[in-house]
XYZ file of C-alpha atoms in Angstrom:
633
model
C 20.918 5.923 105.870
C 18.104 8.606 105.282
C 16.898 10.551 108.182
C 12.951 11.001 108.003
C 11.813 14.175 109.956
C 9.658 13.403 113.057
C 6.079 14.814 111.833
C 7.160 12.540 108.767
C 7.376 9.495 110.883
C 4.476 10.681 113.225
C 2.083 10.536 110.319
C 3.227 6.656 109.165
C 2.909 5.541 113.173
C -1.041 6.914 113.273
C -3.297 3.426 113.211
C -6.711 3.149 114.944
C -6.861 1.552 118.783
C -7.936 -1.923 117.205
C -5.162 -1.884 114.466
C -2.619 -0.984 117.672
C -3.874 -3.436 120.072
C -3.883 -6.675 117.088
C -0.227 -5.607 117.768
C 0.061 -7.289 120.909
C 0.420 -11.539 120.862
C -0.411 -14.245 123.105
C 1.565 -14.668 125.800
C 3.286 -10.818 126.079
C 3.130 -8.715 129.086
C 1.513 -5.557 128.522
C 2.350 -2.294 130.830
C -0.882 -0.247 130.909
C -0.238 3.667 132.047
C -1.431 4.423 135.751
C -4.318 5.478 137.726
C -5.937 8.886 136.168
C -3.420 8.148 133.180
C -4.515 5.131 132.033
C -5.428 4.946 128.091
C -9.009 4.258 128.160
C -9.655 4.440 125.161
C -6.712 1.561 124.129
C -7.645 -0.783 127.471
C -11.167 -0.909 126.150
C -10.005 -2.070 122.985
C -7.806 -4.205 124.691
C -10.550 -5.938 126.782
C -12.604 -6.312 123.683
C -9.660 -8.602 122.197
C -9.540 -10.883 125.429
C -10.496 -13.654 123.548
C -7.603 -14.226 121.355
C -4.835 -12.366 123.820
C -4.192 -15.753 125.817
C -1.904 -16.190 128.432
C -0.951 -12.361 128.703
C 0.283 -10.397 131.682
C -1.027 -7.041 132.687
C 1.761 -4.581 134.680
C -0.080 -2.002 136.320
C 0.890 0.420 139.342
C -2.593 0.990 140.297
C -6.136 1.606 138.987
C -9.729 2.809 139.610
C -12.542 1.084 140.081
C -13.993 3.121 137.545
C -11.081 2.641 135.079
C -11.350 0.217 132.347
C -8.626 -1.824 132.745
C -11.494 -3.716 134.969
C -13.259 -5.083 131.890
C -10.539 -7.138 131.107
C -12.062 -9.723 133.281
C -14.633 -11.874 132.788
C -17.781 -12.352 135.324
C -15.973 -16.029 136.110
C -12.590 -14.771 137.296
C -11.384 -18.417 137.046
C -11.557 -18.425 133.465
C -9.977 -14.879 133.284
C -7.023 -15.334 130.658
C -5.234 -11.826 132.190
C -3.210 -12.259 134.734
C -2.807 -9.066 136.588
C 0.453 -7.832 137.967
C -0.132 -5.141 140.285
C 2.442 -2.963 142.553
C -0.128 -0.882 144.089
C -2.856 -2.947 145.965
C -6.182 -0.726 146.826
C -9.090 -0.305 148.622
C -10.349 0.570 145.429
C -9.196 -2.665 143.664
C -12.332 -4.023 142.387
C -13.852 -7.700 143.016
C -13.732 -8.380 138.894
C -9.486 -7.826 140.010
C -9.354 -9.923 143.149
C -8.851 -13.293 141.093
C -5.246 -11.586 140.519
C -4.572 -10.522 143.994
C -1.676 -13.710 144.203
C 0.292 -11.605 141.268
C 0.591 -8.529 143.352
C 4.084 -7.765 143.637
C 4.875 -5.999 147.094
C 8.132 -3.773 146.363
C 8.865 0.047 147.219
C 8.117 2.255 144.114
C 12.074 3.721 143.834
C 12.670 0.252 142.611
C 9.879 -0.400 140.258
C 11.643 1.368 136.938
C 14.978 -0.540 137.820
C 12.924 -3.902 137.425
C 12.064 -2.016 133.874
C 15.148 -0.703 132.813
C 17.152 -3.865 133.589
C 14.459 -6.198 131.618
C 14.290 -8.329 135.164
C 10.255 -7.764 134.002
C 11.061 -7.230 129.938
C 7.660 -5.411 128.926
C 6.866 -6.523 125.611
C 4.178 -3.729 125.302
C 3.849 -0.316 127.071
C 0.225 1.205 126.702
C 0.407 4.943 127.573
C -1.370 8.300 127.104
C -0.155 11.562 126.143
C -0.359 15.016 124.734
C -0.069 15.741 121.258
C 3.418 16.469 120.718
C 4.764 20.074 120.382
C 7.030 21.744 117.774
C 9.721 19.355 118.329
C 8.401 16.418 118.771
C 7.877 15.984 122.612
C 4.820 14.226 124.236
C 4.565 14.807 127.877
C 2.940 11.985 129.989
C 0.805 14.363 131.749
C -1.161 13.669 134.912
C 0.726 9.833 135.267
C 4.900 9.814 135.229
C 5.807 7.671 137.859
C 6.775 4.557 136.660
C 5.133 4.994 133.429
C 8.220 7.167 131.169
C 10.745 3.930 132.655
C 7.856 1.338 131.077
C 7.912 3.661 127.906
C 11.645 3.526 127.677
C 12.003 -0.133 128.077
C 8.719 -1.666 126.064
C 9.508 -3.393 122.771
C 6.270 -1.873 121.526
C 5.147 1.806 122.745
C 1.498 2.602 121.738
C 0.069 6.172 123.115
C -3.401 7.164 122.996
C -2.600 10.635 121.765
C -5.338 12.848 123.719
C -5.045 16.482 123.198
C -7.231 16.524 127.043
C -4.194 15.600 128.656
C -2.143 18.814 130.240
C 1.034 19.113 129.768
C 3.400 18.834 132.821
C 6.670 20.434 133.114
C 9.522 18.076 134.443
C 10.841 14.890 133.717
C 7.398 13.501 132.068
C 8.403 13.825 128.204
C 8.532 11.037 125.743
C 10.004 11.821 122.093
C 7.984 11.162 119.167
C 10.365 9.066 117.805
C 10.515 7.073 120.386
C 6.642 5.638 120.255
C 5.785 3.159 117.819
C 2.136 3.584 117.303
C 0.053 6.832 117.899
C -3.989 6.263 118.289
C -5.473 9.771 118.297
C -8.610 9.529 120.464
C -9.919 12.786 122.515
C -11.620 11.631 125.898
C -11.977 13.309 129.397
C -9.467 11.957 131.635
C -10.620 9.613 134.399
C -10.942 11.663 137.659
C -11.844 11.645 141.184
C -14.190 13.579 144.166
C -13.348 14.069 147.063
C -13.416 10.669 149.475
C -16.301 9.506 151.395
C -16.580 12.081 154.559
C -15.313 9.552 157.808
C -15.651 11.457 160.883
C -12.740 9.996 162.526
C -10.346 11.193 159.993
C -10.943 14.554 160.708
C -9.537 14.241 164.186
C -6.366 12.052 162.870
C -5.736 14.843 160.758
C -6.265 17.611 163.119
C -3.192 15.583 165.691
C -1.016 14.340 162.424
C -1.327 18.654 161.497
C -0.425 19.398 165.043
C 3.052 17.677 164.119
C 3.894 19.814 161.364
C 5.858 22.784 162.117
C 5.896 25.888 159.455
C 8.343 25.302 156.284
C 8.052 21.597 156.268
C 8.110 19.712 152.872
C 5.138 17.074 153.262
C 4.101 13.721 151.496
C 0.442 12.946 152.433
C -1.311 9.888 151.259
C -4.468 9.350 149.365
C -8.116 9.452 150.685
C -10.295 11.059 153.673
C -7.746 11.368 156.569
C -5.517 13.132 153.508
C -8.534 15.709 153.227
C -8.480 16.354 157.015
C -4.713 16.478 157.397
C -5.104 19.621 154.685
C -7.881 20.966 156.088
C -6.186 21.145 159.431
C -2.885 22.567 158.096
C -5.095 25.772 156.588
C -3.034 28.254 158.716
C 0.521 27.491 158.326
C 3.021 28.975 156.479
C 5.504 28.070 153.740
C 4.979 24.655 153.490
C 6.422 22.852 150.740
C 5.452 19.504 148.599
C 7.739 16.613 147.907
C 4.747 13.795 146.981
C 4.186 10.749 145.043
C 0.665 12.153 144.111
C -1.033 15.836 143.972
C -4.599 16.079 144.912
C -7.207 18.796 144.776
C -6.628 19.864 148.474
C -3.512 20.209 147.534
C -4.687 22.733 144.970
C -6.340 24.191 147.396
C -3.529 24.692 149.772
C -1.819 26.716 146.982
C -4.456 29.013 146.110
C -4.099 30.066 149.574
C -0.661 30.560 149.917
C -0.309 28.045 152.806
C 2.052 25.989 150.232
C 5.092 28.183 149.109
C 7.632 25.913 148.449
C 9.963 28.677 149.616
C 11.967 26.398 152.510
C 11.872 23.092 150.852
C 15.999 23.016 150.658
C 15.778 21.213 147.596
C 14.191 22.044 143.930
C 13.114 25.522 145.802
C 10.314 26.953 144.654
C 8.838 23.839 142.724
C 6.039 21.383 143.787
C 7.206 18.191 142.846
C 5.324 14.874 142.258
C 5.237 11.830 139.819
C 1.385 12.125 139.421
C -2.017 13.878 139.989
C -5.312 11.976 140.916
C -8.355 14.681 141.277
C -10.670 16.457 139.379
C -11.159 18.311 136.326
C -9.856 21.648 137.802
C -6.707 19.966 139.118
C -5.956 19.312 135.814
C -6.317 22.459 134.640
C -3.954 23.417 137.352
C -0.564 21.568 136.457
C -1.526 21.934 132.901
C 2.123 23.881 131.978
C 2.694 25.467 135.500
C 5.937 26.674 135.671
C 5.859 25.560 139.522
C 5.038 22.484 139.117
C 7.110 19.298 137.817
C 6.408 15.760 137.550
C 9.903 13.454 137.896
C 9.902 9.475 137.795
C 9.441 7.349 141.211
C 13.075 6.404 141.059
C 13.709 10.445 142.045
C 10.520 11.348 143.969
C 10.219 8.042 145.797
C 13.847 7.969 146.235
C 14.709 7.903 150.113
C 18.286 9.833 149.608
C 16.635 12.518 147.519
C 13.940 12.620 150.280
C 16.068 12.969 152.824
C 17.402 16.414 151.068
C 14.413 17.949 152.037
C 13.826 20.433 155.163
C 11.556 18.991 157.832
C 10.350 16.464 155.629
C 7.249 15.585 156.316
C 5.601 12.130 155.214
C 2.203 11.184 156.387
C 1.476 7.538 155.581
C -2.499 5.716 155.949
C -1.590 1.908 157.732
C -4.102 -1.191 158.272
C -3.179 -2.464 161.529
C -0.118 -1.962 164.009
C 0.897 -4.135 166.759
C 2.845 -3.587 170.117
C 5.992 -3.846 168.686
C 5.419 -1.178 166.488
C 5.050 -3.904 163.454
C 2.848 -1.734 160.811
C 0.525 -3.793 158.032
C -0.854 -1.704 154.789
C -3.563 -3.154 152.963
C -6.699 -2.162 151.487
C -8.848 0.501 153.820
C -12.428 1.180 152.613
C -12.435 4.787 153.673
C -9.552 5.328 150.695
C -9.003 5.650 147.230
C -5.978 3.857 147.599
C -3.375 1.841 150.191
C -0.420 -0.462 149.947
C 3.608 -0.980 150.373
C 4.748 1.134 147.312
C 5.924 4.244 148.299
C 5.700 3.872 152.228
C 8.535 2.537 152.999
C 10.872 5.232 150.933
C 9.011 8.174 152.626
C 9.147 6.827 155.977
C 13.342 6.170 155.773
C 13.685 9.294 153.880
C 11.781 11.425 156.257
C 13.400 10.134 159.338
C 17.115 10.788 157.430
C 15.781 14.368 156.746
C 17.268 17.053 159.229
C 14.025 17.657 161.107
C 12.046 15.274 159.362
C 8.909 13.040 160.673
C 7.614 9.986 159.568
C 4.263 9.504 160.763
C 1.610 6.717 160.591
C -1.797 7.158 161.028
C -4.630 4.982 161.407
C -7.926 4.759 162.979
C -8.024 3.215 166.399
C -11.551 0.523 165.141
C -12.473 -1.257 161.974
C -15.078 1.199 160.884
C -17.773 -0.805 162.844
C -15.709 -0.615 166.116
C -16.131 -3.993 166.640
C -11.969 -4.552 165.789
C -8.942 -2.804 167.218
C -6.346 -1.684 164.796
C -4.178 -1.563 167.508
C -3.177 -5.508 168.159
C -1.093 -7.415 170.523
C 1.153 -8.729 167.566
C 0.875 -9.105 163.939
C 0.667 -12.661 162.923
C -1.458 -13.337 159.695
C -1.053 -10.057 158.460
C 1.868 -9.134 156.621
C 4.693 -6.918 158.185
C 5.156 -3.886 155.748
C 7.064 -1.288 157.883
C 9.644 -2.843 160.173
C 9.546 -1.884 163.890
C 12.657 -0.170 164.018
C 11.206 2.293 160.789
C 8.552 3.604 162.781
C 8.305 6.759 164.824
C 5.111 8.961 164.942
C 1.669 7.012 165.299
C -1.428 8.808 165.319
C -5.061 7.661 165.589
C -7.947 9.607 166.671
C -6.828 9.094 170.185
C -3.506 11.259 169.674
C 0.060 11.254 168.682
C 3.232 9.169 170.087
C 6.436 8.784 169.349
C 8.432 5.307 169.620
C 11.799 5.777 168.340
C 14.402 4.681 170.763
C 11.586 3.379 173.275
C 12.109 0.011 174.822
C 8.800 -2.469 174.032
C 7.312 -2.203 177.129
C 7.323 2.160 176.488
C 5.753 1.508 172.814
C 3.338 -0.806 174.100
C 2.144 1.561 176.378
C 1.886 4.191 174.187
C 0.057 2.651 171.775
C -2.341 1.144 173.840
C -3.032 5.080 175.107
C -3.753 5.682 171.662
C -6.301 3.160 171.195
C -9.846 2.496 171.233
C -11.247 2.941 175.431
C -12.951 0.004 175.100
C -9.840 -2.167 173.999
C -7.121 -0.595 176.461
C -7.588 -3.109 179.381
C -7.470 -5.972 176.833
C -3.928 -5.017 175.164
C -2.598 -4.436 178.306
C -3.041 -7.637 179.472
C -2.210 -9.156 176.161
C 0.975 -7.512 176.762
C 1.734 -8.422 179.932
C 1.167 -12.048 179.002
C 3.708 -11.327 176.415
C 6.018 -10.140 178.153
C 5.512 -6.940 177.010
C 4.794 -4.904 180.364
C 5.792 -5.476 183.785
C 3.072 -7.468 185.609
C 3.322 -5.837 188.582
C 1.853 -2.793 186.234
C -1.511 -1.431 186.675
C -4.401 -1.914 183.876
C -4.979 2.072 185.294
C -2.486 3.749 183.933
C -3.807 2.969 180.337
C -6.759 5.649 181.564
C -10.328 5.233 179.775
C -11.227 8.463 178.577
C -10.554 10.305 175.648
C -7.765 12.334 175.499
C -9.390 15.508 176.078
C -6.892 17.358 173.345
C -8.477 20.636 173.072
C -6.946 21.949 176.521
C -3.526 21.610 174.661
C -2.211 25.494 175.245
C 1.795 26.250 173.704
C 3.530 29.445 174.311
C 6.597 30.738 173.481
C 8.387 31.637 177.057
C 12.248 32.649 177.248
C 12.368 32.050 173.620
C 11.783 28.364 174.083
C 8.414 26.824 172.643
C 6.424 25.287 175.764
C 3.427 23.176 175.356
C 0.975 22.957 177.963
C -1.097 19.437 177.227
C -3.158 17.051 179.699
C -0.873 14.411 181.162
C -0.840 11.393 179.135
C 0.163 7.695 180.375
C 3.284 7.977 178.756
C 4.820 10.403 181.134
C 5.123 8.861 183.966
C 9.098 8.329 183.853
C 9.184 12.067 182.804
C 6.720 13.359 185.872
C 9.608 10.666 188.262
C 12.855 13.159 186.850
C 10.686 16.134 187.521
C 10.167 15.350 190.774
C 13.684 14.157 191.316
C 14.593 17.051 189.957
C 13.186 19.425 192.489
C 14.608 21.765 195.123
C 13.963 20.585 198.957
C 11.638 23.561 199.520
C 10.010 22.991 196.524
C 9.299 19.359 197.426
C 7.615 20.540 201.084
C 5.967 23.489 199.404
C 4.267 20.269 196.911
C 3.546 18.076 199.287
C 3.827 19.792 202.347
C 6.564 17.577 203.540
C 9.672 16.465 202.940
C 10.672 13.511 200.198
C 13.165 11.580 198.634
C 11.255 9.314 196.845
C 8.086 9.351 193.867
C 7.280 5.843 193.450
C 5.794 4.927 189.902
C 2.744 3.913 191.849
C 2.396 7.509 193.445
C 3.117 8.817 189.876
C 0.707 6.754 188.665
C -2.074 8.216 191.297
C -1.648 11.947 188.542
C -3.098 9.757 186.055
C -6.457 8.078 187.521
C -8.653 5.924 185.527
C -10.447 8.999 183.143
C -10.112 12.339 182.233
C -13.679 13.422 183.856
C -12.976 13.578 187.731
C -8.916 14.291 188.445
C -6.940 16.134 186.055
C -3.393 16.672 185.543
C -1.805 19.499 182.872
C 2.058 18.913 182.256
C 4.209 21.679 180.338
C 6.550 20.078 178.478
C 9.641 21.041 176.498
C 11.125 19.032 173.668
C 9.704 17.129 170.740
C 7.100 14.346 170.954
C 8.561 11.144 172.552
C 11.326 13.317 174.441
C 9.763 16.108 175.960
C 10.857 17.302 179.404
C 8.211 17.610 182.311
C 9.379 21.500 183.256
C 5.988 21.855 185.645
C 2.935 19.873 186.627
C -0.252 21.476 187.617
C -3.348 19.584 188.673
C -6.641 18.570 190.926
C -8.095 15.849 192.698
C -11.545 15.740 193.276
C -13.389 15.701 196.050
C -16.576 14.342 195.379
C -18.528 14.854 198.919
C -17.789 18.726 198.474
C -18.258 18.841 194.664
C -14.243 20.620 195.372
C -11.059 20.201 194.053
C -7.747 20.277 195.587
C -5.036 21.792 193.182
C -1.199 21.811 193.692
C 1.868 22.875 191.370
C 5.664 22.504 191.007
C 8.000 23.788 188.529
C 11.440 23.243 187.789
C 13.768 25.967 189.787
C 15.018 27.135 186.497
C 11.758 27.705 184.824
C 10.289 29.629 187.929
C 8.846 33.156 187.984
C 8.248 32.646 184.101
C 4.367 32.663 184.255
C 4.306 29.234 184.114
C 2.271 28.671 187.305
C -0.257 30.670 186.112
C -1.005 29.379 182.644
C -0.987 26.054 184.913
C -3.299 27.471 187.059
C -5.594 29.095 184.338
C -5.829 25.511 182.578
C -6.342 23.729 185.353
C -9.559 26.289 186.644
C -10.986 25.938 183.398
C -11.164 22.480 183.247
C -12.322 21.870 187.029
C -14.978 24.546 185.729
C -16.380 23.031 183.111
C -16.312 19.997 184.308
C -19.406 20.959 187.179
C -16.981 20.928 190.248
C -18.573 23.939 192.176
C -14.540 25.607 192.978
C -11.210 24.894 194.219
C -8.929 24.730 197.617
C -5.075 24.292 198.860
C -2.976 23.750 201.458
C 0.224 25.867 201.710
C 2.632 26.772 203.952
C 1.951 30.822 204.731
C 5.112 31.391 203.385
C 4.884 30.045 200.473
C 4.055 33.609 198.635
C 4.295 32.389 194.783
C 1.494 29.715 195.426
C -0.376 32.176 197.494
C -0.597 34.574 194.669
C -1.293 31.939 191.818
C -4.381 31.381 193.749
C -5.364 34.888 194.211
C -5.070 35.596 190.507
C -7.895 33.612 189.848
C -11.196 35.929 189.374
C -12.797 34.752 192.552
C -13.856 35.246 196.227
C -10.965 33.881 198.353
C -11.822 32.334 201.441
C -8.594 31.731 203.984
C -8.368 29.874 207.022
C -5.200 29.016 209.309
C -4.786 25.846 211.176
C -1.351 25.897 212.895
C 1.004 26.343 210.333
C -0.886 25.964 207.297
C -2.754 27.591 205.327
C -6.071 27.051 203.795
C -7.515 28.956 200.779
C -10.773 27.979 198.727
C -13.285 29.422 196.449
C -16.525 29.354 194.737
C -16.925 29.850 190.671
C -20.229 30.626 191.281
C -18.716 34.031 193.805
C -16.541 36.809 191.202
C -14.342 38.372 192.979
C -15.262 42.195 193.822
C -14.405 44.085 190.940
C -11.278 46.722 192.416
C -12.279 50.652 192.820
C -10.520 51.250 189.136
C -12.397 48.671 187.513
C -15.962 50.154 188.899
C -17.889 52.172 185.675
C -19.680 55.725 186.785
């Protein structure tokens, strides 16, 4: 048998789009290429033969609204004679799609080219776009891999709209010539996308999801405006490196500044790796043949063992709803390009396995009207897409908490401090009629005000990170082994007297009902969800004397570290600011450490004895006397 030379065969397989598309019968099931891949130029052709192409089924991962693969529906979605198989359900996923929304097939994207390759879902036709071909023959799927090159390699028929606008991505994105039936040459601008609609609450979701990601991590973020934010936040750390189902212009932008290195990623050093770009014009211009870039299939980026190879993997994934459990729902959010199971599942297992890894879910604590919590006693019409016992990291606007290994009654309280004031009362007593939470529990300790996250202070002290934060309802089992914890003395020096036992309703007392009138900093030790109380600093207002009282403790071991007076410093400032007019204490006159942490503040310092005990106060309205060095001639 004669072998024909590939530019030989590459000239026979050229046919226009409708000469390609009359390919494709009644009755087939056609793969069309993904998201800012898709063939435009061959899905218009395709939705222009509608009429005759009955009974077919459309594969798709996802699309744009803008893409054309809408027009293959008719105005009267009942008599649409596509039916639309989609893995990838959007916010995006217009209304002339919905009448398809019972074909969506929920699965995790590593599995998606196994239901390919195996002809489970035999593809009769794959519709696909690539470059021209280069001096031997190979195509490269560009901007859309993914699950695309494993619908190539298992279609019957392989048509590609040859567009010489498509970059070329290095990887595992290459078709062979000989290995597409058809070629329709047609030169368009890809489809792209701007940035997401600006939604203020995303930017502080990203600015608590960034304040989980330590320098060198590899990260998976999802699509859309909290995406934006979350790279925006992460502007000044170092070395981070990309593992991702999808590169984006912030991305990009990350690059250009040297913030992403790659250097520390553990596996495929050096590289950014994806299966796809969605962006803009410039973005493309950007992976077009970059050496540190390549594009692999969703069985290997989206694979949770490969995943799990990674160095702090990071993944970041956008969720619909969450209940008390920890149950997580993903469906369509309006403030995204894009949402759904696909790939969230496979980065949230594979970042947990990773050594150092976090999986982390974010989502806004309202419906964008504020009239719904996303926060909910328990998920019951919505469907479960990450099982309780996958999640760890939840963030809303509210702030960050961890639930692996806590019991239900510890996740439902801290989710319900992560949730919308005004619905914090309700899903605590939702809970407790659950069974949830102890009903002897108080509705107080799920506090009203905003986490005031801003005061949040971390130091490096004894070569151990610290982190100085507001106390949050969550710690009030980790304020009890503090206390426990203590020396004798330093339990009479605290409360001036001696104890042997913290109650949770005395613990609960640190918390009060708000942020704005008592105020308790804790400096912790340990990752998120098992941190270690090593010293509590705080006030309680007095609100007849506009005063505050303020009292300390730290753990023996981590005394005579400065610890007291960062305490101190915080707690000043806040008392400050807040329009309390200064601050007093009660010591023993031989307590010397507390006695000093007081006098370090810049202030007047009244004293007065009663007995045995001390009393110092002062004014932030009175500086202290500025000492003979400090005086200027």
């Amino acid at each position: 048998m004669a072998t024909t030379y590939w530019p030989d065969e590459y000239v026979q397989k050229r046919v226009t789009a409708q000469e390609a598309i009359s390919r494709i019968k009644p009755g087939q099931r056609v793969f069309i290429g993904s998201s800012c891949g898709e063939p435009q130029h061959l899905v218009k052709e395709l939705a222009a033969q509608r009429r005759r192409l009955t009974d077919i089924e459309v594969v798709r991962l996802l699309s744009l609204e803008s893409a054309p693969l809408t027009l293959i529906s008719q105005d009267d979605p009942d008599s649409d004679p596509f039916a639309v198989r989609s893995f990838y359900l959007g916010s995006g996923m217009p209304r002339r799609l919905a009448a398809s929304r019972r074909f969506h097939t929920p699965i995790n994207l590593s599995a998606v080219p196994l239901l390919f390759s195996t002809r489970r879902i035999p593809l009769h036709v794959a519709l696909i776009q690539t470059t021209p071909p280069d001096d031997f023959g190979w195509m490269s799927l560009g901007v859309s891999v993914d699950v695309t090159k494993a619908a190539a390699a298992a279609a019957d028929l392989v048509i590609a709209q040859v567009n010489p606008r498509m970059p070329r991505v290095l990887g595992q994105g290459f078709v062979h010539a000989n290995d597409v039936d058809l070629m329709v040459e047609h030169e368009e601008e890809l489809l792209s996308v701007g940035p997401p609609p600006d939604f203020p609450v995303a930017h502080m979701i990203g600015y608590h999801v960034a304040s989980l990601m330590d320098d060198g991590s590899t990260m998976q973020i999802s699509l859309g405006a909290t995406n934006e934010s979350i790279m925006s936040a992460c502007a000044q750390k170092n070395d981070l490196g990309v593992h991702a189902q999808f590169l984006t212009d912030s991305i990009m932008a990350l690059v250009a500044r040297g913030v992403i290195t790659n250097r520390r990623k553990g596996l495929n050093q050096g590289k950014l790796v994806a299966s796809s770009a969605i962006g803009s014009v410039n973005l493309y211009e950007f992976v077009n043949d970059n050496p540190a870039i390549e594009f692999h299939p969703s069985d290997y980026v989206n694979d949770p063992a490969v995943i799990a190879r990674h160095n702090r993997m990071f993944s970041a994934q956008v969720a619909e709803t969450i209940d008390l459990t920890g149950q997580v729902a993903a469906d369509a959010l309006a403030y995204n390009h894009y949402s759904g199971v696909t790939g969230i599942c496979d980065f949230v297992r594979g970042a947990a396995m990773s050594k150092e890894g976090k999986a982390v879910i974010m989502l806004p604590a309202t419906s964008l009207d504020g009239s719904r919590s996303r926060i909910v006693d328990m998920l019951t019409e919505t469907p479960v897409v990450v099982a309780r016992g996958d999640v760890h990291y939840v963030v809303t606007e509210y702030g960050a908490v961890n639930l692996f290994g806590k019991n239900l009654e510890e996740r439902a309280l801290a989710l319900i401090s992560i949730a919308h004031p005004s619905f914090r009362d309700e899903l605590f007593e939702k809970a407790k009629d659950q069974g949830l939470i102890a009903r002897k529990r108080s509705p107080s300790e799920t506090i009203h005000g905003v986490y005031p996250a801003f005061y949040r202070r971390q130091e490096s002290i004894s070569g151990e990170r610290v982190l100085f934060r507001p106390v949050k309802p969550t710690d009030g089992r980790l304020i009890q082994e503090h206390l426990y914890g203590l020396d004798r003395k330093d339990v009479i020096a605290r409360f001036l007297h001696s104890k042997a036992r913290f109650g949770a309703d005395e613990v609960e007392g640190l918390f009060g009902g708000d942020y704005s009138k008592d105020f308790t900093v804790v400096a912790v030790v340990g990752e998120l969800g098992f941190e270690k109380v090593i010293a509590i600093g705080g006030y309680l207002a007095d609100p007849a004397r506009n005063m505050a009282e303020v009292s300390f403790s730290v753990d023996r071991d981590w005394q005579g570290k400065g610890l007291g007076k960062i305490l101190m410093d915080m707690v000043a400032g806040r008392a400050r600011d807040s329009g309390l007019a200064g601050l007093f204490a009660y010591t023993a006159p031989s307590n010397r450490a507390m006695i000093r942490l007081f006098f370090s503040l810049p202030y007047k310092i009244k004293t007065e004895f009663d007995r045995d005990m001390l009393t110092m106060s002062l004014r932030f309205n009175q500086p202290a006397e500025p000492k003979p060095s400090e005086c200027r001639l």
